[in-house]
Short mmCIF file of C-alpha atoms and ligand atoms in Angstrom, two decimals:
data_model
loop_
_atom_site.label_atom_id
_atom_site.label_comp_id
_atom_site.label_asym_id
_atom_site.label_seq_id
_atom_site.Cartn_x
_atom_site.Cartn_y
_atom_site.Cartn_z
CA UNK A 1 0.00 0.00 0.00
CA UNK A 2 0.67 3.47 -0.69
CA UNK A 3 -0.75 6.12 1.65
CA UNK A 4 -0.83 9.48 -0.06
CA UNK A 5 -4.38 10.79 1.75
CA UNK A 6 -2.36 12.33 5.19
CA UNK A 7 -4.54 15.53 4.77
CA UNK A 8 -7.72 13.15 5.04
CA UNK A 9 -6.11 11.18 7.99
CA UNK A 10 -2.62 10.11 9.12
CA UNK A 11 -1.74 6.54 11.03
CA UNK A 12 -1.89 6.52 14.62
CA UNK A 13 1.55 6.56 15.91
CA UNK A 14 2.22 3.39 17.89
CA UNK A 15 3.65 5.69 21.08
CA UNK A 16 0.48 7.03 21.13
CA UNK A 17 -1.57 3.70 20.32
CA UNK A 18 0.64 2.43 23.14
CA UNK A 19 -0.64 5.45 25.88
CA UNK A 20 -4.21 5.28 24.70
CA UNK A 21 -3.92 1.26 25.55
CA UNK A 22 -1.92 1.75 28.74
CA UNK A 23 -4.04 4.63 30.36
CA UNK A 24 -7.23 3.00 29.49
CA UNK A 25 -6.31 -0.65 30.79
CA UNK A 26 -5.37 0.97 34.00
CA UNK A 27 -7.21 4.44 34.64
CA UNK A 28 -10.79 3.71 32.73
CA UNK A 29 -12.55 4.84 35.80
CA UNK A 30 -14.64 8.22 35.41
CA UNK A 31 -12.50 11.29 35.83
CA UNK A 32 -15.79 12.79 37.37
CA UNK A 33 -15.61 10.04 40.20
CA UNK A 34 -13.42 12.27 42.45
CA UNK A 35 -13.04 9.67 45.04
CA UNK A 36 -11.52 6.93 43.81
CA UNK A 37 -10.17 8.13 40.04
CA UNK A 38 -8.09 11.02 40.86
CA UNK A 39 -5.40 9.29 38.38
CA UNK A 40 -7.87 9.41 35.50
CA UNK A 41 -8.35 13.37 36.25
CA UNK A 42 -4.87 13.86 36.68
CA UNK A 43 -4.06 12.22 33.51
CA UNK A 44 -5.77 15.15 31.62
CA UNK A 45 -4.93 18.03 33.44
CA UNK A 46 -1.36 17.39 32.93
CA UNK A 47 -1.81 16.03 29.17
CA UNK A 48 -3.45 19.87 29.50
CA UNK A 49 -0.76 21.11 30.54
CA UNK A 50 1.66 19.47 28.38
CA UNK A 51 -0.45 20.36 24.89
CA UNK A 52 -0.23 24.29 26.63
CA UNK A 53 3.05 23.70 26.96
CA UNK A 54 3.84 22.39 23.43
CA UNK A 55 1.72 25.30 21.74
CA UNK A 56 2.53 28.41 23.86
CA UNK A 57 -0.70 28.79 25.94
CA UNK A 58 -1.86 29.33 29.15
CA UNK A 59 -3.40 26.05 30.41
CA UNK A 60 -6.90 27.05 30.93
CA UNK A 61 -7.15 28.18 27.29
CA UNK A 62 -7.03 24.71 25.86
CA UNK A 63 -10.40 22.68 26.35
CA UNK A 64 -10.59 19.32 24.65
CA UNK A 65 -12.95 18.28 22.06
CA UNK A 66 -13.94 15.64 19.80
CA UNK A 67 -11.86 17.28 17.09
CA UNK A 68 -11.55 20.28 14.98
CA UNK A 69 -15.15 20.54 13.66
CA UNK A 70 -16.70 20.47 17.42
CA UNK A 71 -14.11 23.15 18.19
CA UNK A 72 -15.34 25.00 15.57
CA UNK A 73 -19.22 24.92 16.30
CA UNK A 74 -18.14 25.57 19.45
CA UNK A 75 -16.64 29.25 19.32
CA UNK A 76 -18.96 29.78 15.95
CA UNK A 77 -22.14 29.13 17.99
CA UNK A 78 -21.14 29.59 21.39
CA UNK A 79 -20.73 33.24 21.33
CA UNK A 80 -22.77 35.48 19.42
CA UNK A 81 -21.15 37.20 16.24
CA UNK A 82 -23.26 39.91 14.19
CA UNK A 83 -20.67 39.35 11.72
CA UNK A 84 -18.89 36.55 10.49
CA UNK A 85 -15.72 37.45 7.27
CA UNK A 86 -14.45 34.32 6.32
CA UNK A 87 -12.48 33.33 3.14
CA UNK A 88 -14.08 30.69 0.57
CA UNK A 89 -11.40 28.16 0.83
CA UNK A 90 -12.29 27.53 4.75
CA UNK A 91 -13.45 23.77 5.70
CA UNK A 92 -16.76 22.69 5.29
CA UNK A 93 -17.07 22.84 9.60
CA UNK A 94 -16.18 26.56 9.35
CA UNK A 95 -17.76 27.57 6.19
CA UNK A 96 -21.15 25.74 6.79
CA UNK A 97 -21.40 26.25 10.47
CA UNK A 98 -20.79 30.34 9.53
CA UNK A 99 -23.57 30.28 6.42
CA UNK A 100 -26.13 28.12 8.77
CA UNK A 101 -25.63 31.37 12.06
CA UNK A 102 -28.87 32.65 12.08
CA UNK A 103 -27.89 36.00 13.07
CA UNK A 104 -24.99 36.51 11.93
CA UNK A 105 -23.99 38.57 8.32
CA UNK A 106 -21.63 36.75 6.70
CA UNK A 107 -18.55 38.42 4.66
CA UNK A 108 -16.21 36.57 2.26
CA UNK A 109 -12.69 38.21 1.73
CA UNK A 110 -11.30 37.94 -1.44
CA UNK A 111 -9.06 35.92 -2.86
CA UNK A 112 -5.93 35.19 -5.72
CA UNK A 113 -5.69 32.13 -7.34
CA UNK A 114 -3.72 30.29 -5.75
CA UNK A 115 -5.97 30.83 -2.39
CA UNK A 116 -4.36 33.35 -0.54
CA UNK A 117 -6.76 35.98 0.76
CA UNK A 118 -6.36 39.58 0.48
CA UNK A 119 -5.75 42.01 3.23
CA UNK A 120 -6.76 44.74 2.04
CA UNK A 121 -10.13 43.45 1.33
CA UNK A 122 -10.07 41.97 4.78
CA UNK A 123 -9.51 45.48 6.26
CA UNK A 124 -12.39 47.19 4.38
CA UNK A 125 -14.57 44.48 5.54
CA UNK A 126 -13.19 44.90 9.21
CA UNK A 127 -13.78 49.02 8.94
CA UNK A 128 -17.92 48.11 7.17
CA UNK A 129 -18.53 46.04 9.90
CA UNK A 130 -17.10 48.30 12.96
CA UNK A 131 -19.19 51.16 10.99
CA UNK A 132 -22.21 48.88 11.42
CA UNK A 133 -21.62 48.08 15.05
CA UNK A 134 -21.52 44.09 16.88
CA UNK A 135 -19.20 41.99 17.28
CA UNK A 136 -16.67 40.07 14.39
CA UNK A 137 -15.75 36.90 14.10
CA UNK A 138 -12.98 36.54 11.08
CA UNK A 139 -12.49 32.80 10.67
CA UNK A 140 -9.62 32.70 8.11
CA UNK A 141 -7.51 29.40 8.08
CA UNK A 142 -3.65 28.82 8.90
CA UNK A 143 -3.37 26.20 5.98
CA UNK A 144 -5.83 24.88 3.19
CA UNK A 145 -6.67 20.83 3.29
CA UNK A 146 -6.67 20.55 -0.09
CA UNK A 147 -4.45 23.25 -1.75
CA UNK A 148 -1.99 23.28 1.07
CA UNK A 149 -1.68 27.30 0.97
CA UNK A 150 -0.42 28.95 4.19
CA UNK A 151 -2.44 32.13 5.33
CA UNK A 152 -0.78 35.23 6.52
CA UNK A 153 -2.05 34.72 10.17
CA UNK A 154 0.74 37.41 11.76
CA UNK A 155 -0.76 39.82 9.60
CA UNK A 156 -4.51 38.60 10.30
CA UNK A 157 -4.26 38.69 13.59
CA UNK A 158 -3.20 42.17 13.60
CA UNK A 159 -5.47 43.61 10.79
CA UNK A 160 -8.17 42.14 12.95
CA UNK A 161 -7.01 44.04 16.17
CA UNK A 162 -7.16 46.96 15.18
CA UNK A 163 -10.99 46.85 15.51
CA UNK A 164 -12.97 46.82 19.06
CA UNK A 165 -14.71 43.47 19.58
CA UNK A 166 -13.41 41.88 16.72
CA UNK A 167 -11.59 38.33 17.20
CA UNK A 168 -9.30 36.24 15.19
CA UNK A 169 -9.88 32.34 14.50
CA UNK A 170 -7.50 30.64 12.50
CA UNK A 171 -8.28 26.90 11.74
CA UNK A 172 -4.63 25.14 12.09
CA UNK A 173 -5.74 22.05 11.93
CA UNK A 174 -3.28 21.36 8.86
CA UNK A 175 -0.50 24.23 9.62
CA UNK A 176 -0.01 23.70 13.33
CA UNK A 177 1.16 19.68 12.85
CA UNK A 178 3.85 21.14 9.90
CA UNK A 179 4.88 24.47 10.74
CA UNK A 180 5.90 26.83 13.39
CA UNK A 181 3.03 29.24 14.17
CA UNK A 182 2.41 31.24 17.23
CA UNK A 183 -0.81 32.09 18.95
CA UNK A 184 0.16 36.04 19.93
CA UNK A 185 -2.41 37.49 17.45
CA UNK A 186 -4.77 34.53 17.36
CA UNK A 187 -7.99 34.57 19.72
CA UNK A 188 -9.50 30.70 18.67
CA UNK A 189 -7.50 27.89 17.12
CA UNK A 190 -8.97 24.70 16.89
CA UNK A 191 -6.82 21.07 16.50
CA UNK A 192 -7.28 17.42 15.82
CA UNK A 193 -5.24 14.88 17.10
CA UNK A 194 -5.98 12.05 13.39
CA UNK A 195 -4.16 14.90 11.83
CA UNK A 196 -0.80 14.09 13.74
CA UNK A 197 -0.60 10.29 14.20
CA UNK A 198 -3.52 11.21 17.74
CA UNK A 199 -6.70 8.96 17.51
CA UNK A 200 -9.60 9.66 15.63
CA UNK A 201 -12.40 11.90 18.50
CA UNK A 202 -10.02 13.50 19.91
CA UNK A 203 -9.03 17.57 19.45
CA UNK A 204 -9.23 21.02 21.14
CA UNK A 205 -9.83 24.46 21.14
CA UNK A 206 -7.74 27.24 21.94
CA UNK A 207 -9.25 30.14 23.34
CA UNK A 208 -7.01 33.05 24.13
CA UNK A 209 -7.46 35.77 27.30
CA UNK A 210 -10.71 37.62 26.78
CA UNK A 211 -12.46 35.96 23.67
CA UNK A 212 -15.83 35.31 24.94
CA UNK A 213 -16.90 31.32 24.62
CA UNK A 214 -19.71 29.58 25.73
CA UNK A 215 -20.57 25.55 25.77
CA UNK A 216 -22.11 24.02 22.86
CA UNK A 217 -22.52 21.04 24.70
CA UNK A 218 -24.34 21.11 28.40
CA UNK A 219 -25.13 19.08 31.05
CA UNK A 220 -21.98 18.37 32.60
CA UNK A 221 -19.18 20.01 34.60
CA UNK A 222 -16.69 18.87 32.77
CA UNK A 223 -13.86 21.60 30.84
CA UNK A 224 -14.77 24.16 33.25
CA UNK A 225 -18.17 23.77 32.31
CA UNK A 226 -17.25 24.62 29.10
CA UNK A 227 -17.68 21.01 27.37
CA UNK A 228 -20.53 18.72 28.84
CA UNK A 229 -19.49 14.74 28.59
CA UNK A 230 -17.08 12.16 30.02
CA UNK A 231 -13.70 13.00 28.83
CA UNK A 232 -12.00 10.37 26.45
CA UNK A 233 -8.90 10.03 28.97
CA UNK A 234 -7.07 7.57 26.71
CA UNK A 235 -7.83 9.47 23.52
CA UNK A 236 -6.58 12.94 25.14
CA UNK A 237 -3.25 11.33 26.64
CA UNK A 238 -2.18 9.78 23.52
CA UNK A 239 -3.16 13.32 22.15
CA UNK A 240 -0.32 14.38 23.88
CA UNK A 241 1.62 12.06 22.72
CA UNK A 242 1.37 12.08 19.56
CA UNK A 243 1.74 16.68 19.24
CA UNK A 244 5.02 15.69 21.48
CA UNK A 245 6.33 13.52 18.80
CA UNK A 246 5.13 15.70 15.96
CA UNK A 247 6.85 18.80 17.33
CA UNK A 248 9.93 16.85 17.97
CA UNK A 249 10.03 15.67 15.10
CA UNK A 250 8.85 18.53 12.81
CA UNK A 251 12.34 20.53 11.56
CA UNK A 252 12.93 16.90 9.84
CA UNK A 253 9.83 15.90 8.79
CA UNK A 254 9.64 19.57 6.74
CA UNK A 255 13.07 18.50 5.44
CA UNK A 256 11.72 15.71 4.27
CA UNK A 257 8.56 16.86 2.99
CA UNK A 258 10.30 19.48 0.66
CA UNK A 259 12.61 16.70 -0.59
CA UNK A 260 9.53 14.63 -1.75
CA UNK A 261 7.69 17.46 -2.93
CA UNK A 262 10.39 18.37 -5.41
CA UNK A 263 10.31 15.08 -6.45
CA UNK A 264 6.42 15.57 -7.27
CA UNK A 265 7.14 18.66 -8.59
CA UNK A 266 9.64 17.47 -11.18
CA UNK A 267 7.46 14.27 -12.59
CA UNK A 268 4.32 16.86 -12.87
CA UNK A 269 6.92 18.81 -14.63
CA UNK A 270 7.96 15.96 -17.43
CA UNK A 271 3.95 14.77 -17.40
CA UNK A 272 2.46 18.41 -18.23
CA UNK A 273 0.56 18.34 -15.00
CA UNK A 274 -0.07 21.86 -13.42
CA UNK A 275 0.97 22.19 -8.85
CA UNK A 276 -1.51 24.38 -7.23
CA UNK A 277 -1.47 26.89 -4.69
CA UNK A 278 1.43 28.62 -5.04
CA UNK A 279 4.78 28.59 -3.03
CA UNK A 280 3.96 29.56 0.23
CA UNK A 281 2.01 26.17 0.85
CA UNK A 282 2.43 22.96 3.40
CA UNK A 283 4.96 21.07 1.97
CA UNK A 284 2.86 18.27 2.81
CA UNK A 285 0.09 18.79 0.69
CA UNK A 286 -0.13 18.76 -3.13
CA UNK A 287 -2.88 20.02 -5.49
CA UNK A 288 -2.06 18.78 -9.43
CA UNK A 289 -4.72 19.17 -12.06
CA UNK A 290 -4.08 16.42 -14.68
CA UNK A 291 -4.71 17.89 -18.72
CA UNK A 292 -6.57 15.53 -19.70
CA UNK A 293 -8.27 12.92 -16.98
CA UNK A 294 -10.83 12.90 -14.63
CA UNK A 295 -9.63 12.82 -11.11
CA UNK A 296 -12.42 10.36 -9.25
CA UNK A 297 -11.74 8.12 -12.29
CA UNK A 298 -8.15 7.90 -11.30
CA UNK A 299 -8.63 7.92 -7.64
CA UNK A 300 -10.52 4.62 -8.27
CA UNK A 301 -7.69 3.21 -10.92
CA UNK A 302 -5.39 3.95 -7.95
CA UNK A 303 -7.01 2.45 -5.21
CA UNK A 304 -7.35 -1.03 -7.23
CA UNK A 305 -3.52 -0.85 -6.77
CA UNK A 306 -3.52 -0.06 -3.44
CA UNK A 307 -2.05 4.04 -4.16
CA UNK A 308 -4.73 6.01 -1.80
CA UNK A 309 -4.97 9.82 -3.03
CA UNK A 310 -7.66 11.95 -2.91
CA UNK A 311 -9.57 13.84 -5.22
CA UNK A 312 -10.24 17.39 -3.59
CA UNK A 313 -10.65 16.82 -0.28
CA UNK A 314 -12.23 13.71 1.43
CA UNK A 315 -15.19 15.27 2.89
CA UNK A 316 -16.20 16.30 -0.83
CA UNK A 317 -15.35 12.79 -2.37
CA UNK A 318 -18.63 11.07 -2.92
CA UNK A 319 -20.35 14.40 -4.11
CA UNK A 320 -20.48 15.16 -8.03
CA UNK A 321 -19.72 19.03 -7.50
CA UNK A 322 -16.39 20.03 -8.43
CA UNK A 323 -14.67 21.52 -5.02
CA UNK A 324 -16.19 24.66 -3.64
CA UNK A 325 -12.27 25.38 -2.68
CA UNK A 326 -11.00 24.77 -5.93
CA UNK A 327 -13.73 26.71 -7.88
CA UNK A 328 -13.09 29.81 -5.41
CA UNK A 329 -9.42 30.17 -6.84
CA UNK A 330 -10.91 30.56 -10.28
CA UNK A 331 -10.75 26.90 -11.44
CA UNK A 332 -13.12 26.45 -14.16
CA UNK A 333 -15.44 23.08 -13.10
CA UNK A 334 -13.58 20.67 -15.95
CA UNK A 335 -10.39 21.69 -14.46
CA UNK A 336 -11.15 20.93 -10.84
CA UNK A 337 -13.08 17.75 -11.94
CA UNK A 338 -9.31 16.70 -12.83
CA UNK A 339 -7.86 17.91 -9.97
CA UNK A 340 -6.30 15.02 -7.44
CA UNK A 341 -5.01 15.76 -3.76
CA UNK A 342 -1.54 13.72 -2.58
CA UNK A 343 -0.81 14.50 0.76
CA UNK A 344 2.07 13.13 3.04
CA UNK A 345 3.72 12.32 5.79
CA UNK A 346 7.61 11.14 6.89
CA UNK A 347 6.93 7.76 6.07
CA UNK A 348 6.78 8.13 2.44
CA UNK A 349 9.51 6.72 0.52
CA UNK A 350 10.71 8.72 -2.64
CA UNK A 351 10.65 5.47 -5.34
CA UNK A 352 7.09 5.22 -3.96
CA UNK A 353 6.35 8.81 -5.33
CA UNK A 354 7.91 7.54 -8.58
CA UNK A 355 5.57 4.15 -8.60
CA UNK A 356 2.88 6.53 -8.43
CA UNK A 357 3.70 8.99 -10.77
CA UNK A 358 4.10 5.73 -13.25
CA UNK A 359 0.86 4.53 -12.62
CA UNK A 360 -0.66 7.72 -13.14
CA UNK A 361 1.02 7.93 -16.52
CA UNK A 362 -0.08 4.26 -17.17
CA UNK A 363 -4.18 5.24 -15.93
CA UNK A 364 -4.33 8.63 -18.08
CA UNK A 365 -3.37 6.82 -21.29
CA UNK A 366 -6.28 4.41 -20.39
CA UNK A 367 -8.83 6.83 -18.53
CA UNK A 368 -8.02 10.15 -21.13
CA UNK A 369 -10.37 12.04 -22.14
CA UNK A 370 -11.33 13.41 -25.56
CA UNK A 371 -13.34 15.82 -24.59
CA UNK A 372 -10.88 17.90 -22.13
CA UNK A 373 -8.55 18.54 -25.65
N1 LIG B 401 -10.27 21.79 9.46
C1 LIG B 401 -9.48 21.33 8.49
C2 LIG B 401 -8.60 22.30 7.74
C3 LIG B 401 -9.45 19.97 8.16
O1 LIG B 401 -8.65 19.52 7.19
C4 LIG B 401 -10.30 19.09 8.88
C5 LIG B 401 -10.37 17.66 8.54
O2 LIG B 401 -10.28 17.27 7.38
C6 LIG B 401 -11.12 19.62 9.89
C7 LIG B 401 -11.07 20.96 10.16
C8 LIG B 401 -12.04 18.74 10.69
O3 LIG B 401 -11.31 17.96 11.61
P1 LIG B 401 -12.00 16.79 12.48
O4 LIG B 401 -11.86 15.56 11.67
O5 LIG B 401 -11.19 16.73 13.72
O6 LIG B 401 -13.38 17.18 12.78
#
């Protein structure tokens, strides 16, 4: 097998396989049962404190969640926001929970083809909505899932500061695990452990000093009241685990990344097929829009080989709209139709990039299609 779909979900590292199976053999016992499971309760507070730790926070701003899209209802519907700007390239849990607020107007910023959004747009939109009054939300992403482009968040963060009531919330669900980023500047970031070899329902949100949060959730004490439920103690330790590894681990696996990307880059080169998104992108994740073949076709002729890629993103595969994400940077339908996603992580070998850029040769002399000449 040949794993190219780390954007969709990576493999659980076996550290962190190993904590979730050690801490739940031993401390399964309610955290909520004060009496007798102070070990289980322990175990999150100081996998709390470790995650704080790892991504420069104060403990008490990182509450756990299933993953990224609960973090993001969260915030989006926990507080109230009279205005929501967002870019067109967010994730279906940001874009959809922001278009289904039922008070909130929402505000797309602009932006260039290769995804990046445009400040100065953003700051016009920031000065409209201060002249209308309420509070902002602007929900602008760190990197995109399936174009890999990096957002200025510095830049975001500050732009959005300069208005009263306004707050920053930068998805990093696929920067954070690849990149240095800090949180100065950034008011709500949410994270999910699949992303970075953590178990599947199991994430968090940041929220920094003064950005106002409510629970979606209720009905429990649990997070500080904040998030209602029995915690997942095993999930949340080998959550730890696994970010511990990752940022240990990150300066090479970049190195590494950029090696095998130029190694994509080079056979899309020679095989006339176009790299989206620009330069400024997660090395990790690669856009290509074939010439002349439909990309679900070839997903398919893959996967009978055991090559797993994605077409757009995996929470689009199964639908027969081209990508919202890749029509927003000006694609025209046909060409996002033939637009595949390889993503990856450390364990990819470069001759396995080669084996797949042959097959993919081999499948769009078969699967071609007349009708994209
Ligand atoms: N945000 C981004 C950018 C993602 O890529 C994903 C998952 O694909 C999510 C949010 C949702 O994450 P989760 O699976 O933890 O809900």
């Amino acid at each position: 097998m040949i794993y190219l779909d780390c954007a969709a979900t990576t493999q659980p590292n076996i550290k962190a396989l190993t904590t979730f199976y050690n801490f739940s053999k031993i401390n399964w016992f309610n955290p909520g049962s004060r009496l007798y499971s102070t070990d289980a309760a322990n175990i999150i507070e100081t996998s709390r404190s470790y995650i704080a730790d790892i991504v420069g926070a104060q403990t008490n701003s990182i509450i756990f969640t299933s993953g990224a899209t609960e973090a993001a209802n969260m915030l989006m519907r926990g507080a109230h926001w009279d205005h929501v700007i967002l870019s067109a390239i967010e994730h279906p849990c940001v874009y959809k929970t922001a278009c289904s607020l039922p008070s909130a107007d929402i505000h797309f910023v602009k932006n260039d083809a290769d995804g990046k959004i445009d400040l100065v747009n953003l700051a016009d939109l920031l000065e409209w909505c201060a002249d209308q009054g309420g509070s902002v939300l602007v929900a602008i992403m760190g990197a995109n899932n399936e174009l890999g482009t990096i957002q200025p968040v510095e830049e975001i963060g500050n732009i959005t500061h300069c208005y009263r009531d306004a707050y920053y919330f930068c998805d990093t669900t696929q920067l954070w695990p690849h990149e240095k980023i800090s949180l100065e500047g950034i008011d709500y970031a949410c994270m999910s452990a699949h992303k970075f070899g953590g178990l599947k329902g199991t994430g968090f949100l940041y929220v920094g000093e003064g950005a106002p949060i409510k629970p979606l959730l209720t009905g429990g004490h649990q997070e500080g009241g904040l998030r209602a439920g029995t915690e997942n103690v095993g999930g949340i330790a080998a959550m730890a685990e696994a970010l511990k590894i990752t940022e240990r681990d990150k300066a090479e696996a970049r190195q590494k990344a950029e090696e095998v990307r130029k190694r994509i880059t080079a056979l899309s080169a020679s095989a006339g097929i176009r790299i989206n998104g620009g330069h400024d992108v997660v090395q990790n994740i690669v856009s290509l829009t074939m010439p002349d073949c439909d990309a679900q076709k070839m997903v398919a002729a893959l996967a009978m080989n055991e090559i797993y890629i994605a077409a757009g993103s995996a929470c689009s595969t199964g639908s027969a709209k081209p990508s919202r994400v890749l029509l927003a940077t000006g694609m025209s339908e046909e060409e996002a139709r033939r637009t595949i996603r390889i993503s990856f992580d450390s364990k990819i070998r470069l001759k396995d990039i080669d084996t797949v850029f042959k097959q993919i040769e081999l499948y769009r002399g078969v699967l071609k299609d007349d009708t994209y000449n």
